Coordinates of C-alpha atoms in Angstrom, one line a residue:
Chain A
M1 CA 73.2 72.0 99.2
E2 CA 70.9 71.7 96.3
N3 CA 71.7 71.7 92.6
L4 CA 75.2 70.6 93.3
K5 CA 77.1 69.4 90.4
R6 CA 79.2 66.3 90.3
L7 CA 82.4 67.8 89.3
Y8 CA 83.7 71.3 89.8
I9 CA 87.0 72.2 87.9
F10 CA 88.8 75.4 89.2
T11 CA 91.1 76.8 86.7
G12 CA 92.7 80.2 85.6
K13 CA 96.1 81.4 85.0
G14 CA 99.0 80.9 87.6
G15 CA 98.6 82.7 91.0
V16 CA 95.0 83.7 90.8
G17 CA 94.1 81.6 93.9
K18 CA 92.8 78.4 92.3
S19 CA 94.0 76.1 95.1
T20 CA 92.9 78.4 97.9
L21 CA 89.4 78.9 96.4
S22 CA 88.8 75.3 95.7
L23 CA 89.7 74.3 99.2
S24 CA 87.6 77.0 100.5
F25 CA 84.8 75.8 98.3
V26 CA 85.1 72.2 99.6
Q27 CA 85.1 73.6 103.1
S28 CA 81.9 75.5 102.4
L29 CA 80.3 72.0 101.2
S30 CA 81.1 70.3 104.5
S31 CA 77.6 69.0 105.0
N32 CA 77.9 67.3 101.6
N33 CA 80.0 64.5 100.4
A34 CA 82.6 66.8 98.6
K35 CA 86.3 66.3 98.2
Y36 CA 89.2 68.3 97.0
V37 CA 91.1 66.4 94.2
Y38 CA 94.8 67.1 93.7
F39 CA 97.4 65.6 91.3
K40 CA 100.4 63.9 92.9
S41 CA 102.5 64.1 89.8
S42 CA 102.0 65.4 86.3
S43 CA 104.5 63.2 84.7
L44 CA 105.7 59.8 84.9
N45 CA 109.3 60.7 85.3
K46 CA 108.9 62.9 88.2
K47 CA 108.2 61.3 91.5
E48 CA 107.5 64.6 93.4
E49 CA 105.1 63.9 96.3
I50 CA 103.0 67.2 96.6
S51 CA 104.1 68.8 99.8
D52 CA 102.1 72.0 99.3
P53 CA 101.6 73.7 102.8
L54 CA 98.3 74.5 101.6
I55 CA 97.3 70.8 101.4
A56 CA 98.9 69.9 104.6
Q57 CA 96.8 72.7 106.3
A58 CA 93.7 71.5 104.4
K59 CA 94.2 68.1 105.9
E60 CA 94.7 69.7 109.4
L61 CA 91.5 71.7 109.0
G62 CA 89.7 68.4 108.1
I63 CA 88.8 69.5 104.6
P64 CA 88.4 66.2 102.5
T65 CA 91.0 65.8 100.0
L66 CA 91.9 63.0 97.5
G67 CA 95.3 62.6 95.8
L68 CA 95.5 60.9 92.5
D69 CA 98.7 59.3 91.2
L70 CA 99.3 59.2 87.5
E71 CA 101.4 56.0 87.5
Q72 CA 98.8 54.0 89.6
A73 CA 95.9 55.3 87.6
A74 CA 97.6 54.4 84.3
Q75 CA 98.7 51.1 85.7
S76 CA 95.3 50.2 86.9
Y77 CA 93.6 51.1 83.7
I78 CA 96.0 49.3 81.4
S79 CA 96.0 46.2 83.8
K80 CA 92.2 46.1 83.6
K81 CA 92.2 46.2 79.9
L82 CA 94.8 43.7 79.5
K83 CA 93.4 41.7 82.3
S84 CA 96.7 41.2 84.0
Q85 CA 98.4 43.2 86.7
T86 CA 101.9 41.9 85.7
L87 CA 101.5 43.1 82.2
G88 CA 100.1 46.5 83.4
K89 CA 103.0 47.0 85.5
W90 CA 105.4 46.0 82.7
V91 CA 103.9 48.2 79.9
L92 CA 104.2 51.2 82.5
K93 CA 107.9 50.6 83.2
T94 CA 108.9 50.6 79.6
P95 CA 110.7 53.9 78.5
F96 CA 108.6 53.9 75.3
F97 CA 105.3 54.1 77.2
K98 CA 106.7 56.7 79.7
A99 CA 107.9 58.9 76.7
L100 CA 104.5 58.5 75.0
I101 CA 102.7 59.6 78.1
N102 CA 105.0 62.6 78.8
M103 CA 105.2 63.8 75.3
I104 CA 101.5 63.7 74.3
P105 CA 99.5 66.5 75.9
G106 CA 96.6 65.6 77.7
F107 CA 97.3 61.8 77.8
N108 CA 98.0 62.1 81.6
Y109 CA 94.8 64.2 81.9
L110 CA 92.8 61.7 80.1
I111 CA 94.0 59.0 82.6
Y112 CA 93.3 61.3 85.4
L113 CA 89.8 62.2 84.1
G114 CA 89.1 58.6 83.6
Q115 CA 89.8 57.8 87.3
I116 CA 87.8 60.7 88.4
L117 CA 84.7 59.7 86.3
E118 CA 85.1 56.2 87.7
L119 CA 85.1 57.4 91.3
L120 CA 82.1 59.6 90.5
N121 CA 80.4 56.7 88.9
D122 CA 81.0 54.5 91.9
D123 CA 79.6 56.7 94.5
P124 CA 76.6 58.8 93.4
S125 CA 76.6 61.0 96.3
L126 CA 80.2 62.2 95.7
T127 CA 81.1 65.8 94.4
L128 CA 84.7 66.3 93.3
V129 CA 86.3 69.7 93.2
L130 CA 89.3 69.6 90.8
D131 CA 92.2 72.0 91.4
S132 CA 93.5 72.1 87.9
P133 CA 96.9 73.1 86.9
S134 CA 96.5 76.3 85.0
S135 CA 94.5 77.8 82.0
G136 CA 96.2 76.2 79.0
H137 CA 96.5 72.9 80.9
A138 CA 92.9 72.9 81.9
L139 CA 92.0 73.4 78.2
T140 CA 94.4 70.4 77.3
M141 CA 92.6 68.5 79.9
L142 CA 89.1 69.3 78.7
E143 CA 90.1 69.0 75.0
A144 CA 91.8 65.7 75.8
T145 CA 88.7 63.5 75.5
H146 CA 87.8 64.9 72.0
N147 CA 91.4 64.9 70.9
F148 CA 91.9 61.4 71.8
K149 CA 88.7 60.2 70.2
D150 CA 90.2 61.6 67.1
I151 CA 93.6 60.1 67.7
F152 CA 92.6 56.6 68.7
Q153 CA 89.7 56.3 66.1
S154 CA 88.9 52.7 67.1
G155 CA 89.6 50.3 70.0
V156 CA 89.0 50.1 73.7
V157 CA 90.4 53.5 74.6
F158 CA 88.3 55.0 71.9
E159 CA 85.1 53.5 73.3
D160 CA 86.0 54.6 76.7
T161 CA 86.8 58.1 75.6
K162 CA 83.4 58.3 74.1
K163 CA 81.7 57.2 77.3
M164 CA 83.8 59.8 79.2
I165 CA 82.4 62.5 76.9
D166 CA 78.9 61.5 77.4
L167 CA 79.2 61.5 81.1
M168 CA 81.2 64.5 81.6
F169 CA 79.4 66.9 79.2
G170 CA 76.0 65.5 80.2
D171 CA 73.3 67.5 81.9
N172 CA 74.2 69.0 85.4
F173 CA 77.5 67.1 85.7
L174 CA 80.3 69.6 85.2
K175 CA 80.8 73.3 86.2
V176 CA 84.1 75.2 85.3
N177 CA 85.0 78.0 87.6
I178 CA 87.4 80.2 85.8
I179 CA 89.3 82.3 88.2
T180 CA 90.8 85.6 87.4
L181 CA 92.1 88.8 89.1
P182 CA 90.7 92.3 88.6
T183 CA 93.2 93.4 85.8
L184 CA 92.3 94.1 82.2
M185 CA 95.0 91.4 80.9
A186 CA 93.8 88.8 83.5
V187 CA 90.0 89.2 82.8
N188 CA 90.9 89.3 79.1
E189 CA 92.6 85.9 79.3
A190 CA 89.9 84.5 81.3
Q191 CA 87.3 85.5 78.6
E192 CA 89.7 84.0 76.0
L193 CA 89.9 80.8 78.0
D194 CA 86.0 80.7 78.3
E195 CA 85.8 81.2 74.6
S196 CA 88.1 78.2 73.9
L197 CA 86.1 76.1 76.3
Q198 CA 82.9 76.7 74.7
K199 CA 84.5 75.8 71.4
I200 CA 84.9 72.2 72.7
T201 CA 81.4 71.8 73.6
K202 CA 78.7 73.7 75.6
I203 CA 80.2 74.0 79.2
D204 CA 78.7 75.6 82.2
T205 CA 81.4 78.1 83.1
E206 CA 81.6 81.0 85.3
I207 CA 84.3 83.9 85.5
I208 CA 85.2 84.7 89.1
C209 CA 87.2 87.6 89.9
N210 CA 89.3 86.9 93.0
N211 CA 91.4 89.2 95.5
C212 CA 89.4 92.3 94.9
F213 CA 90.3 95.2 97.2
K214 CA 87.1 97.1 96.3
N215 CA 85.1 94.2 97.8
I216 CA 86.7 94.1 101.2
P217 CA 83.7 94.6 103.6
N218 CA 83.6 98.0 105.3
I219 CA 86.6 99.3 103.6
E220 CA 86.8 103.2 103.8
K221 CA 88.6 104.4 100.7
S222 CA 89.7 107.8 102.1
T223 CA 91.7 106.1 104.8
L224 CA 93.8 104.2 102.3
P225 CA 97.1 105.3 100.9
E226 CA 97.2 106.4 97.3
F227 CA 98.5 103.1 95.8
L228 CA 95.5 101.2 97.1
I229 CA 93.1 103.9 96.1
N230 CA 94.8 103.6 92.7
K231 CA 94.2 99.8 92.7
I232 CA 90.6 100.1 93.8
D233 CA 90.0 102.6 91.0
N234 CA 91.6 100.3 88.5
E235 CA 89.6 97.4 89.7
Q236 CA 86.2 99.4 89.2
Q237 CA 87.3 100.3 85.8
V238 CA 87.9 96.6 84.9
S239 CA 84.6 95.6 86.4
D240 CA 82.8 98.4 84.5
S241 CA 84.4 97.3 81.2
F242 CA 83.6 93.7 81.7
S243 CA 80.2 94.0 83.4
D244 CA 78.7 91.7 80.8
I245 CA 80.8 88.7 81.8
L246 CA 81.9 89.4 85.3
D247 CA 79.5 89.4 88.5
T248 CA 81.1 87.3 91.0
Y249 CA 83.8 89.1 93.0
I250 CA 85.7 87.5 95.9
P251 CA 87.2 90.1 98.3
H252 CA 90.8 90.4 99.2
I253 CA 91.6 88.7 102.6
P254 CA 94.2 90.5 104.4
T255 CA 96.0 87.7 106.2
N256 CA 98.9 85.4 105.6
T257 CA 97.5 82.4 107.7
T258 CA 95.9 79.8 105.5
H259 CA 93.5 79.0 108.4
K260 CA 92.0 82.3 108.4
L261 CA 92.1 82.9 104.7
L262 CA 90.1 79.7 104.1
K263 CA 87.6 80.4 106.8
E264 CA 87.0 84.0 105.7
L265 CA 86.4 83.0 102.2
V266 CA 83.7 80.6 102.9
P267 CA 80.9 83.0 102.9
S268 CA 81.7 84.0 99.3
M269 CA 81.7 80.4 98.2
K270 CA 77.9 80.0 97.8
N271 CA 78.1 81.9 94.4
L272 CA 80.5 79.2 93.1
V273 CA 78.0 76.3 93.1
Chain B
M1 CA 122.1 95.0 85.3
N2 CA 125.0 94.0 83.1
T3 CA 124.9 94.3 79.3
A4 CA 122.6 92.5 77.0
K5 CA 123.6 89.2 75.7
K6 CA 122.9 87.4 72.5
F7 CA 119.9 85.9 74.2
E8 CA 117.6 87.1 76.9
I9 CA 115.5 84.4 78.2
F10 CA 112.5 85.0 80.5
S11 CA 111.2 82.1 82.3
G12 CA 108.5 81.7 84.9
T13 CA 105.0 80.3 85.7
G14 CA 101.8 82.0 84.4
G15 CA 100.5 85.3 85.7
V16 CA 103.8 86.7 87.1
G17 CA 104.2 89.2 84.2
K18 CA 106.7 87.3 82.3
T19 CA 105.5 88.5 78.8
T20 CA 105.1 92.0 80.0
M21 CA 108.6 91.9 81.4
A22 CA 110.2 90.4 78.4
T23 CA 108.5 92.9 76.2
S24 CA 109.7 95.8 78.2
R25 CA 113.3 94.5 78.0
A26 CA 112.9 94.1 74.3
I27 CA 111.8 97.7 73.9
D28 CA 114.5 99.1 76.3
L29 CA 117.2 97.4 74.1
A30 CA 115.5 98.5 70.9
G31 CA 115.4 101.9 72.4
Q32 CA 119.2 102.0 72.8
G33 CA 119.5 101.1 69.1
R34 CA 120.1 97.4 69.4
K35 CA 118.8 95.2 66.7
V36 CA 116.3 93.1 68.7
L37 CA 113.9 90.3 68.0
L38 CA 111.2 89.6 70.5
I39 CA 109.9 86.1 70.4
T40 CA 106.7 85.7 72.4
I41 CA 104.4 82.7 72.8
D42 CA 100.7 83.4 72.8
P43 CA 100.5 86.4 75.0
A44 CA 97.2 87.8 76.2
K45 CA 95.2 89.5 73.4
R46 CA 96.0 92.9 74.6
L47 CA 99.6 92.6 74.4
K48 CA 99.2 91.0 71.1
D49 CA 97.3 94.1 70.0
L50 CA 99.9 96.4 71.4
L51 CA 102.7 94.6 69.6
N52 CA 100.5 94.7 66.5
L53 CA 100.7 90.9 66.2
K54 CA 97.8 89.0 64.6
D55 CA 97.0 85.4 65.0
E56 CA 97.2 84.9 61.3
E57 CA 100.7 86.2 61.4
A58 CA 101.8 83.7 63.8
G59 CA 105.2 82.3 63.0
K60 CA 106.3 85.3 60.9
V61 CA 108.6 88.2 61.9
V62 CA 106.6 91.4 62.1
S63 CA 108.7 94.6 62.0
I64 CA 107.4 97.3 64.3
S65 CA 108.5 100.8 64.1
N66 CA 107.6 103.3 66.9
P67 CA 106.6 100.5 69.2
F68 CA 104.5 101.8 72.2
E69 CA 105.0 105.2 70.6
L70 CA 108.5 105.5 71.9
G71 CA 109.8 107.2 68.9
E72 CA 110.0 106.8 65.0
E73 CA 113.6 105.9 65.4
V74 CA 112.7 102.9 67.5
K75 CA 112.5 99.6 65.7
L76 CA 111.5 96.2 67.1
D77 CA 111.0 92.8 65.3
A78 CA 108.6 90.6 67.0
L79 CA 107.4 87.0 66.4
L80 CA 104.3 85.4 67.8
M81 CA 105.4 81.7 68.0
N82 CA 103.0 79.1 67.0
P83 CA 104.4 75.6 67.4
N84 CA 102.5 74.4 64.4
E85 CA 104.2 77.0 62.2
T86 CA 107.7 75.9 63.7
I87 CA 106.8 72.4 62.6
K88 CA 106.1 73.7 59.1
K89 CA 109.4 75.6 59.0
I90 CA 111.3 72.4 60.1
A91 CA 109.4 70.5 57.3
D92 CA 110.3 73.3 54.7
K93 CA 113.9 73.2 55.8
T94 CA 114.5 69.5 55.8
N95 CA 112.0 68.7 53.0
A96 CA 110.2 66.4 55.3
Q97 CA 106.6 66.6 54.2
S98 CA 105.8 63.7 56.5
L99 CA 106.0 65.9 59.4
L100 CA 103.0 67.7 58.2
N101 CA 100.9 64.7 57.7
S102 CA 101.3 63.2 60.9
R103 CA 98.0 63.5 63.0
I104 CA 99.8 62.9 66.3
L105 CA 102.4 65.6 65.7
K106 CA 99.5 68.0 65.0
V107 CA 98.2 67.4 68.5
L108 CA 101.7 67.4 70.0
S109 CA 102.3 70.9 68.6
K110 CA 99.2 72.3 70.0
P111 CA 99.6 75.1 72.5
Y112 CA 100.7 73.3 75.7
G113 CA 101.7 70.2 73.9
G114 CA 104.6 68.2 74.7
L115 CA 106.7 69.6 71.9
N116 CA 106.3 73.2 72.9
E117 CA 109.4 73.9 74.8
I118 CA 111.7 72.1 72.2
L119 CA 110.0 74.1 69.4
A120 CA 110.6 77.3 71.2
I121 CA 114.4 76.4 70.9
V122 CA 114.1 75.3 67.4
E123 CA 112.6 78.7 66.8
L124 CA 115.5 80.4 68.3
Q125 CA 117.9 78.3 66.3
L126 CA 116.2 79.2 63.0
N127 CA 116.3 82.9 64.0
L128 CA 119.9 82.7 65.1
E129 CA 120.8 81.2 61.6
K130 CA 119.5 84.4 60.0
N131 CA 122.2 86.4 61.7
L132 CA 120.0 89.6 61.8
Y133 CA 119.9 90.3 65.4
E134 CA 122.1 91.6 68.2
T135 CA 119.8 90.4 70.8
I136 CA 116.9 87.9 70.7
V137 CA 114.5 88.1 73.7
L138 CA 112.6 85.0 74.3
D139 CA 109.5 84.8 76.5
T140 CA 109.3 80.9 77.2
P141 CA 106.1 79.0 77.2
P142 CA 104.3 79.1 80.4
G143 CA 105.0 76.0 82.5
S144 CA 103.1 74.6 85.3
H145 CA 106.4 74.4 87.1
F146 CA 109.0 77.2 86.9
L147 CA 111.6 74.9 85.3
D148 CA 109.5 73.2 82.8
F149 CA 111.2 75.0 80.2
L150 CA 114.7 74.1 81.3
E151 CA 113.6 70.6 81.5
S152 CA 112.4 70.3 78.1
A153 CA 115.6 68.7 77.1
H154 CA 114.7 65.7 79.3
K155 CA 111.6 65.3 77.4
I156 CA 113.1 65.2 74.0
Q157 CA 115.9 63.1 75.3
A158 CA 113.3 60.5 76.7
F159 CA 112.0 60.5 73.2
F160 CA 115.3 59.7 71.9
D161 CA 116.2 57.2 74.4
Q162 CA 117.1 53.6 74.2
T163 CA 113.8 52.3 73.0
F164 CA 113.6 54.8 70.4
I165 CA 117.1 54.5 69.4
D166 CA 116.2 50.8 68.7
I167 CA 113.4 51.9 66.5
F168 CA 115.6 54.5 64.7
N169 CA 118.1 52.0 64.1
Y170 CA 115.7 49.8 62.3
L171 CA 114.5 52.8 60.5
G172 CA 117.9 53.8 59.6
K173 CA 118.8 50.4 58.2
S174 CA 115.4 50.2 56.2
K175 CA 115.8 53.7 54.8
S176 CA 119.0 52.7 53.0
K177 CA 117.0 49.9 51.4
E178 CA 113.8 51.4 50.6
K179 CA 112.4 54.9 50.4
T180 CA 109.0 54.5 52.0
S181 CA 108.1 53.5 55.4
S182 CA 104.4 53.3 56.6
G183 CA 103.6 52.8 60.1
R184 CA 102.3 49.3 59.3
K185 CA 105.6 48.3 57.9
L186 CA 107.4 49.8 60.7
V187 CA 105.5 47.7 63.3
S188 CA 106.5 44.6 61.6
M189 CA 110.0 45.9 61.1
V190 CA 110.5 46.3 64.9
V191 CA 111.5 42.9 65.9
S192 CA 113.4 44.0 69.0
G193 CA 111.6 41.8 71.5
G194 CA 110.6 44.3 74.0
V195 CA 109.3 46.9 71.6
K196 CA 107.4 44.4 69.7
K197 CA 105.7 42.9 72.6
L198 CA 104.8 46.2 74.0
L199 CA 103.3 47.4 70.7
G200 CA 101.3 44.3 70.8
Y201 CA 99.8 44.9 74.2
L202 CA 99.5 48.6 73.4
Q203 CA 97.6 47.8 70.3
K204 CA 95.1 45.9 72.3
V205 CA 94.2 49.0 74.3
T206 CA 94.8 51.8 71.9
G207 CA 93.6 50.2 68.7
G208 CA 96.0 49.4 65.8
K209 CA 95.4 52.8 63.9
F210 CA 96.9 54.8 66.9
I211 CA 100.1 52.6 67.0
E212 CA 100.5 53.0 63.3
D213 CA 100.0 56.8 63.6
F214 CA 102.5 56.9 66.5
M215 CA 105.1 55.0 64.5
D216 CA 104.5 57.5 61.6
A217 CA 105.1 60.4 63.9
I218 CA 108.4 58.8 65.2
G219 CA 109.4 58.2 61.7
A220 CA 108.8 61.9 60.8
I221 CA 110.7 63.1 63.7
Y222 CA 113.5 60.8 62.9
E223 CA 113.8 62.2 59.5
T224 CA 114.4 65.7 60.9
K225 CA 116.3 64.6 63.9
D226 CA 119.0 66.8 63.1
T227 CA 117.1 69.8 63.7
F228 CA 115.9 68.6 67.1
L229 CA 119.4 67.6 68.1
S230 CA 120.9 70.9 67.1
A231 CA 118.1 72.5 69.2
L232 CA 119.4 70.3 72.0
N233 CA 122.9 71.5 71.5
L234 CA 121.6 75.1 71.3
Q235 CA 119.9 74.5 74.7
K236 CA 123.1 73.5 76.3
K237 CA 124.8 76.6 74.8
L238 CA 122.1 78.8 76.4
R239 CA 123.6 77.8 79.8
D240 CA 126.9 79.7 78.9
P241 CA 126.7 83.0 80.8
A242 CA 128.8 84.6 77.8
F243 CA 126.0 83.8 75.5
A244 CA 122.7 84.2 77.4
N245 CA 121.0 85.9 80.2
W246 CA 118.4 84.2 82.1
F247 CA 115.7 85.9 84.0
L248 CA 113.6 84.0 86.3
V249 CA 110.4 86.0 87.0
T250 CA 108.4 85.7 90.2
S251 CA 105.8 88.0 91.6
V252 CA 105.3 89.4 95.0
D253 CA 101.5 89.2 94.8
Q254 CA 101.7 85.5 94.5
S255 CA 102.3 83.8 97.8
K256 CA 104.5 81.1 96.0
I257 CA 107.3 80.8 98.7
K258 CA 107.5 77.1 98.0
E259 CA 108.0 77.6 94.4
A260 CA 110.8 80.0 95.0
L261 CA 112.5 77.5 97.2
N262 CA 112.1 74.8 94.7
L263 CA 113.5 77.0 92.3
S264 CA 116.5 77.7 94.3
S265 CA 117.3 74.1 95.0
N266 CA 116.7 72.9 91.3
A267 CA 118.1 76.1 89.4
Q268 CA 121.7 75.7 90.4
D269 CA 122.3 72.5 88.5
I270 CA 120.6 73.8 85.4
L271 CA 121.1 77.6 85.1
N272 CA 124.4 79.4 84.9
S273 CA 125.9 81.5 87.6
E274 CA 124.6 84.7 86.0
T275 CA 121.0 83.8 86.4
F276 CA 118.8 86.9 87.5
V277 CA 115.7 86.6 89.6
I278 CA 113.1 89.2 88.9
L279 CA 110.9 90.1 91.8
N280 CA 107.9 91.7 90.2
K281 CA 105.2 93.8 91.7
C282 CA 107.2 95.0 94.7
L283 CA 105.2 97.5 96.9
S284 CA 107.8 98.2 99.4
S285 CA 108.3 101.9 98.9
E286 CA 104.4 102.5 99.0
L287 CA 104.3 100.4 102.1
D288 CA 107.0 102.1 103.9
A289 CA 105.3 105.6 103.2
W290 CA 102.0 104.3 104.6
Q291 CA 101.5 104.8 108.3
P292 CA 97.9 103.8 109.3
K293 CA 96.4 105.3 112.6
S294 CA 96.7 103.1 115.6
D295 CA 92.8 102.4 115.5
E296 CA 92.6 101.5 111.8
H297 CA 92.8 97.8 112.4
L298 CA 91.8 96.7 108.9
Q299 CA 94.4 99.0 107.5
I300 CA 97.1 97.8 109.7
E301 CA 96.2 94.2 108.9
I302 CA 96.4 94.8 105.1
K303 CA 99.7 96.7 105.5
E304 CA 101.1 94.0 107.6
S305 CA 100.0 91.1 105.5
F306 CA 101.6 92.8 102.4
E307 CA 104.8 93.5 104.0
Q308 CA 105.1 90.0 105.5
K309 CA 104.5 88.4 102.2
E310 CA 106.9 90.6 100.3
N311 CA 109.8 90.3 102.8
E312 CA 109.4 86.5 103.1
L313 CA 109.7 86.2 99.4
K314 CA 112.6 88.7 99.2
N315 CA 114.6 87.1 102.0
T316 CA 114.1 83.6 100.6
I317 CA 115.3 84.5 97.1
K318 CA 118.2 86.8 98.2
K319 CA 119.6 84.1 100.2
K320 CA 119.8 81.9 97.3
F321 CA 120.6 84.0 94.3
N322 CA 123.3 86.7 93.7
H323 CA 121.5 88.7 91.3
V324 CA 118.0 89.9 92.2
L325 CA 116.3 92.7 90.3
E326 CA 113.3 94.4 91.9
F327 CA 110.6 95.8 89.8
P328 CA 107.7 97.9 91.5
E329 CA 104.2 97.2 90.9
I330 CA 103.0 99.5 88.1
L331 CA 99.8 100.8 89.3
K332 CA 98.5 101.8 85.8
L333 CA 95.4 100.4 84.1
S334 CA 96.6 100.2 80.6
P335 CA 99.1 97.5 79.8
T336 CA 100.8 99.9 77.2
E337 CA 101.8 102.2 80.1
Q338 CA 102.8 99.2 82.2
V339 CA 105.3 98.0 79.7
V340 CA 106.6 101.6 79.1
E341 CA 107.2 102.2 82.7
L342 CA 109.0 98.8 83.2
S343 CA 111.2 99.6 80.4
Q344 CA 112.2 102.7 82.1
R345 CA 113.0 100.7 85.1
W346 CA 115.4 98.5 83.0
R347 CA 117.1 101.7 81.8
Q348 CA 117.4 102.6 85.5
L349 CA 118.9 99.3 86.6
S350 CA 121.6 99.5 83.9
T351 CA 122.4 103.2 85.0
L352 CA 122.8 102.0 88.6
K353 CA 125.1 99.1 87.4
A354 CA 127.2 101.5 85.3
E355 CA 127.7 103.8 88.2
G356 CA 128.2 101.3 90.9

């Protein structure tokens, strides 16, 4: 596909379908070298392996995925900078460092982003699709580079952070897909998130309205029960009042099987590039 | 639904209707004539507008009369929590201006910062001390996981763990001798082998300024540690069923069965036995009434997928929790109407309880 960016971040508040859409997006890019990225853990204390049925299914469906591990990423970075594996390992094990990473927002994201940018740098054909935690966290993640530039002020991390900013916010590198639902509050929040993102720096963003009943192909409104007609009317009002910022709608897919869901979403994915 | 407690705590991931639910509970209680404070954390702009909360009023208690046009006699106090404002309050209370100067604490107390959950508890504590309210309704910060809020104690405890206690001990000793403590002095003071070595290595990576700032931040927190430690105590107390009602909000329109399962396996150790699970946006009565014709395949598919999702979630939750409250999906466009209808559902639930 042409004009593909290097990094796509899917964000939005909880339950809007970020994981599903980002997986389907990667599936739609099957002829490109695109991978779905998920985080294995968000904190150094928790050792929860992600066992999301969605990811298991994605692997079954042959959607290329890539799991990033915070501890490994942090360790490899520190080891590289201290030029010693042993020291890197030791620093990571200290309670002090664990507390530092877990308390300071965005530190973990800075580490993840660093690894992601390194992967992209090493393989110029690669496109990564990032399924990011949720709105506020995504903001923390994208702000992280700027925050940490301010926090560190000097030193190795400072220099690396500056490099990250140049790369990530450079031309045609990043696109943020803000996923939302067709309700007033949800679209409002998406708009607020978009505004906050633009405050960081100029970022290519798109607000995508997911799970719209009004966009189900061939749906005959008159055959539907009152509550669904109600839903569709509400959706229409939302799309009318936000017509200036909304023009990508993803239909509701009536199924409970992941396989069918991901497959049927594929045709809508071309709008998300 | 049993009677309201001193604290009513709403917890859950983003997008399940947690803030709307907490607000509807607060106005239901206020409508019964209780003195209620609603603490909400960065709700969507529309809800902020509805409650008449402005960003610049963050951290201040706003008295609202006639909320949601429920009547002139209805009064509700609301507080839009802002972690930075909470830090200011702590600084004022403990006279620790160093708290305000720390650049790292400024970042830590940003929305979604690492101190958010514990600062919400501090805010509870500060408002509890005022002794003005019969019930405080708390809408917890959105976590990426259901239990982030409950686990905040671990975060703060990690902060106060052995390595830090070493540092604090040095600080404590030095404080008795001299009043000032700059980060630089601190670093040289911390002679405890491991910490000193670690800081040395970290300095190579992060730069010296950062280590200095970080030590300043720790020093500032140390000065106000009583506030943080009393917040930890309050958090323990919140597990007492006589003192607090916990509402874990989940929503039928989100296919988060795994999350629900996780919740039930983890929650037992953390929550009290009186924990309520709210199943929001239930559609079962509408679905039961809907009978698509046998040739309407798309309609049948929609109905079945709805039913399957809702039943799976209900069955999973009901197996694990004794108290499950179902709230219907409110098919109203306006958030005001949604809140008002949900508050009527709260009233209905309490009547049911009184009869049964």
